[in-house]
Structures are given as C-alpha cells and as structure tokens.
mmCIF file of C-alpha atoms in Angstrom:
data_model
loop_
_atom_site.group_PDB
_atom_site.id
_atom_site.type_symbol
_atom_site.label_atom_id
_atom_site.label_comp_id
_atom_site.label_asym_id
_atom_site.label_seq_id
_atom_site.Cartn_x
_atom_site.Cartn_y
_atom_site.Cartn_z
ATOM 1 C CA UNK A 1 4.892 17.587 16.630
ATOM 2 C CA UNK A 2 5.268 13.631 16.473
ATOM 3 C CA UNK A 3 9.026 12.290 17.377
ATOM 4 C CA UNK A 4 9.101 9.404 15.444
ATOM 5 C CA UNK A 5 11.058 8.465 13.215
ATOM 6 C CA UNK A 6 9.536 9.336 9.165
ATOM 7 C CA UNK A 7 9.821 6.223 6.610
ATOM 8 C CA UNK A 8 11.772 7.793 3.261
ATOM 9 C CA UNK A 9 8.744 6.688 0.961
ATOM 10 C CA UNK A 10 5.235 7.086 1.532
ATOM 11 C CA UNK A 11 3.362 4.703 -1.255
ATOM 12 C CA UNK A 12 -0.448 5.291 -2.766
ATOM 13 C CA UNK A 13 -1.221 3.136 -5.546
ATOM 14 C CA UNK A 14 -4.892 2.451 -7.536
ATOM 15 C CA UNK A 15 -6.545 -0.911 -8.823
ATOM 16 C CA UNK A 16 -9.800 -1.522 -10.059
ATOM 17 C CA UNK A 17 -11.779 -4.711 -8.946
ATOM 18 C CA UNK A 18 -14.319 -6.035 -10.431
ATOM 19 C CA UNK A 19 -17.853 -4.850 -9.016
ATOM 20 C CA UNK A 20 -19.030 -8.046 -9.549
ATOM 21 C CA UNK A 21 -16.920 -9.472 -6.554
ATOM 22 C CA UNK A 22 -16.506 -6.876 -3.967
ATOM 23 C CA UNK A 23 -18.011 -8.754 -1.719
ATOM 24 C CA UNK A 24 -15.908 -11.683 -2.136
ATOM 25 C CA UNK A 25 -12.884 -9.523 -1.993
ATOM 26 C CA UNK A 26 -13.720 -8.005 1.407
ATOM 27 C CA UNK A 27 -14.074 -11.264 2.587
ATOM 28 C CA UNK A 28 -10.257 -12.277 1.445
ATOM 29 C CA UNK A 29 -9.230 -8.755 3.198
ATOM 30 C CA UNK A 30 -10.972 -8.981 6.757
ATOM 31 C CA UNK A 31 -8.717 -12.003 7.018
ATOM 32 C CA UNK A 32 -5.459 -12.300 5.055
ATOM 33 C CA UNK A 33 -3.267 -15.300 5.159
ATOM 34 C CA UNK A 34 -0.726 -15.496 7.977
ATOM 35 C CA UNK A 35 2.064 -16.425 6.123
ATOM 36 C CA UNK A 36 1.064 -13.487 3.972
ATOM 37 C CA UNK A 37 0.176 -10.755 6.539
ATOM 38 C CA UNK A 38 4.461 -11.830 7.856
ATOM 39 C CA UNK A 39 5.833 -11.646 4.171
ATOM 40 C CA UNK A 40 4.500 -7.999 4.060
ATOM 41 C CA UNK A 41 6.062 -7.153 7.390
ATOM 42 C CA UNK A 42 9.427 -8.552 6.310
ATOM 43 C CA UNK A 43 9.267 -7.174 2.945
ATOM 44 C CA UNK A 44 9.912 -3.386 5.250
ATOM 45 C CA UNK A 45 5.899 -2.491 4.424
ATOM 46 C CA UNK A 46 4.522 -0.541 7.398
ATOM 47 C CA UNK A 47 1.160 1.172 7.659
ATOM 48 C CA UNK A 48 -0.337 -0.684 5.039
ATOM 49 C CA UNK A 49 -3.920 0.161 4.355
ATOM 50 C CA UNK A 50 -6.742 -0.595 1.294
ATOM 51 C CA UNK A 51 -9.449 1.486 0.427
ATOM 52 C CA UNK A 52 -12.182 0.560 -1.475
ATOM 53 C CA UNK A 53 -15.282 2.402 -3.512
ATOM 54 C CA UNK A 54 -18.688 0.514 -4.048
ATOM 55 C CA UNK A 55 -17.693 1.253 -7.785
ATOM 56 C CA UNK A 56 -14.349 -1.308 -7.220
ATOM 57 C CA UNK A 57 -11.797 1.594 -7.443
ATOM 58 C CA UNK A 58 -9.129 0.234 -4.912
ATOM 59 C CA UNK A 59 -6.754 2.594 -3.365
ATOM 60 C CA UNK A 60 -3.990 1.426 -1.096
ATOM 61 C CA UNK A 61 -0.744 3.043 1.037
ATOM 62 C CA UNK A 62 1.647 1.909 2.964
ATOM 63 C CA UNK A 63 5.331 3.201 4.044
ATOM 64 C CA UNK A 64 8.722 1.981 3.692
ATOM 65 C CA UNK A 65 12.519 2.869 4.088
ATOM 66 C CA UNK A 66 13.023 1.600 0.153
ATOM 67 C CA UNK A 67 10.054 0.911 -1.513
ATOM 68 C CA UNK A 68 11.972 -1.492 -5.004
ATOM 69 C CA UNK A 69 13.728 -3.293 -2.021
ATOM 70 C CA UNK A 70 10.268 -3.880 -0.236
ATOM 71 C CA UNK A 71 8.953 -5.024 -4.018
ATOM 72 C CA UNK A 72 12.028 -7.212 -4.659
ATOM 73 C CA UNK A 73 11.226 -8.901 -1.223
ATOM 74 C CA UNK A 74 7.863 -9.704 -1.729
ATOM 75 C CA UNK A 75 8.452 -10.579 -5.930
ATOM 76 C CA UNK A 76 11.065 -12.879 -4.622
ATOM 77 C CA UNK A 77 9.027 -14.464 -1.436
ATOM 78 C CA UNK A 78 6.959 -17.682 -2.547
ATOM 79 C CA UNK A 79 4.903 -16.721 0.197
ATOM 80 C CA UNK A 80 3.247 -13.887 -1.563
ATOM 81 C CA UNK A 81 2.759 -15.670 -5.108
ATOM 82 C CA UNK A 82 -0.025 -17.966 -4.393
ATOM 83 C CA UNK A 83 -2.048 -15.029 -2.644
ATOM 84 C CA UNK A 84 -1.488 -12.498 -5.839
ATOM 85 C CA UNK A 85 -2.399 -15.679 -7.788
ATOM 86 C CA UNK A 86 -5.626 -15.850 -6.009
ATOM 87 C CA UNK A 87 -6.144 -12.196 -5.946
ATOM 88 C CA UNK A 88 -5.410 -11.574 -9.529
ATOM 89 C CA UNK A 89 -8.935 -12.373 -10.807
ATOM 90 C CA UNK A 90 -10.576 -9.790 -8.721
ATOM 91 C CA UNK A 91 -8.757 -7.122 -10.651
ATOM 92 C CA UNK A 92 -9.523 -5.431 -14.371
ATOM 93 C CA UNK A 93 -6.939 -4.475 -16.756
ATOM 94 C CA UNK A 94 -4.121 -5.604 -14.688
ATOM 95 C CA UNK A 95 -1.052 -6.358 -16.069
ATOM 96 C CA UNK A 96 0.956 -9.337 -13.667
ATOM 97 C CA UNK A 97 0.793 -9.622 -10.302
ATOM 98 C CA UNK A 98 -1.117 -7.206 -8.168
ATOM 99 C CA UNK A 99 1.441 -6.161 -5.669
ATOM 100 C CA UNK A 100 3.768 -5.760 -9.223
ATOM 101 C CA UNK A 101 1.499 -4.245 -11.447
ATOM 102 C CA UNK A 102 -0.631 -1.446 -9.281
ATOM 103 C CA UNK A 103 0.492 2.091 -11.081
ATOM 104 C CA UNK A 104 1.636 4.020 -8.434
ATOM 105 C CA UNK A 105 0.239 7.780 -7.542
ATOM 106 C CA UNK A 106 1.955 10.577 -6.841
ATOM 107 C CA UNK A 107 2.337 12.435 -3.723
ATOM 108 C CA UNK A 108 1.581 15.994 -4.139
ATOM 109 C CA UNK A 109 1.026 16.845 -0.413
ATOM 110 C CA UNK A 110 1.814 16.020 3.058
ATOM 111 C CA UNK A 111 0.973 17.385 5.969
ATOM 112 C CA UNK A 112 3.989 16.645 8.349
ATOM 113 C CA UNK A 113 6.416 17.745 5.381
ATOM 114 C CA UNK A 114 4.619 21.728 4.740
ATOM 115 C CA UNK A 115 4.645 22.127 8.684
ATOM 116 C CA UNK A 116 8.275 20.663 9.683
ATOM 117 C CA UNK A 117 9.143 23.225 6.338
ATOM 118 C CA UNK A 118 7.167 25.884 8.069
ATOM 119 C CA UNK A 119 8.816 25.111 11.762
ATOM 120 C CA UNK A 120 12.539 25.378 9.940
ATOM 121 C CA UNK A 121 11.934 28.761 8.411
ATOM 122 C CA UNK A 122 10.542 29.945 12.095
ATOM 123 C CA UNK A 123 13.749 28.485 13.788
ATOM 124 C CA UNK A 124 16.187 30.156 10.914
ATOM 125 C CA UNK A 125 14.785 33.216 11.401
ATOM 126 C CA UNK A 126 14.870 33.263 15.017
#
C-alpha cells in the first residue's frame, strides 16, 4: 500500500481536436513552453497527463489539493494566455480558453479509494 500523501482532487477532462492537425498538435506537446510547463507547476497541477485518439478525442488528468484555486492560478497567470491562445485553434466546439473551457468527467472509480475502504472494514473488524 503506497505511503504518500493522496491529492484531494483527481481531474479527467475531454476535448476534441481537430483531425486535421494532430500532427501539429503533438508537435506543440512533445515540447511545451518553459514558462508554461512552470505556470502549471505553480498553479498546484501534479501528474498532469494528455491522451489522445487518432480520431482527435483528447483526454487529460492531472491532481491537485484545490482544483478552482489551481484554475484561478493559471486564468490569472499571463504566462498561460498566449499558449491557450495558440492552442485554441486546434480544438472544435470549444467555448474560451482550453484549460477554462474542457468539461470535466466524473470519477466513478478508483482503485486506491475501494481498497484503503476495504483495508478499514478489515482493521474495524479486527
């Protein structure tokens, strides 16, 4: 069982880019900005990670101790404008700013969770 220490929100959230220029957008992605790879970290992102289907369907996670103080960080940091202003073209159907406008999905499982829940019953009844 891992010791350290759980963030309070695990985030998963879905975009669709544009078939048209996946390549392109891998390119942007196998080498972020510097100044925006440091706004993420101070925003309290950890763990962040994009997924992406040959169809465009983007999927992306990351964790954080407060997930609207992480957003508020990075809405507020002019660091992370220009690169949603260059990213926003890749997307369809997206309303504002990527990092803004990605609808979030909801957890319905987690591994750790079910078996620290499953280790607390076996201690209580012992």
């Amino acid at each position: 069982m891992s010791t350290a220490p759980r963030p309070s929100e695990r985030v998963c959230f879905q975009l669709q880019v544009d078939a048209a220029r996946l390549g392109e957008y891998r390119e942007r992605h196998a080498a972020v900005w510097p100044d925006m790879l440091r706004a993420i970290e101070a925003s309290g992102r950890r763990n962040y990670s994009l997924f992406l289907r040959e169809d465009g369907l983007l999927i992306g996670y990351y964790e954080t101790e407060d997930d609207a103080a992480s957003q508020a960080t990075l809405e507020a940091d002019p660091r992370t404008a220009a690169w949603e202003a260059e990213m926003a073209p890749f997307f369809v159907a997206l309303d504002g700013r990527p990092d803004q406008g990605a609808p979030r999905l909801p957890e319905v499982f987690h591994l750790e969770d079910q078996l620290a829940a499953l280790d607390a019953d076996a201690d209580a009844e012992r």
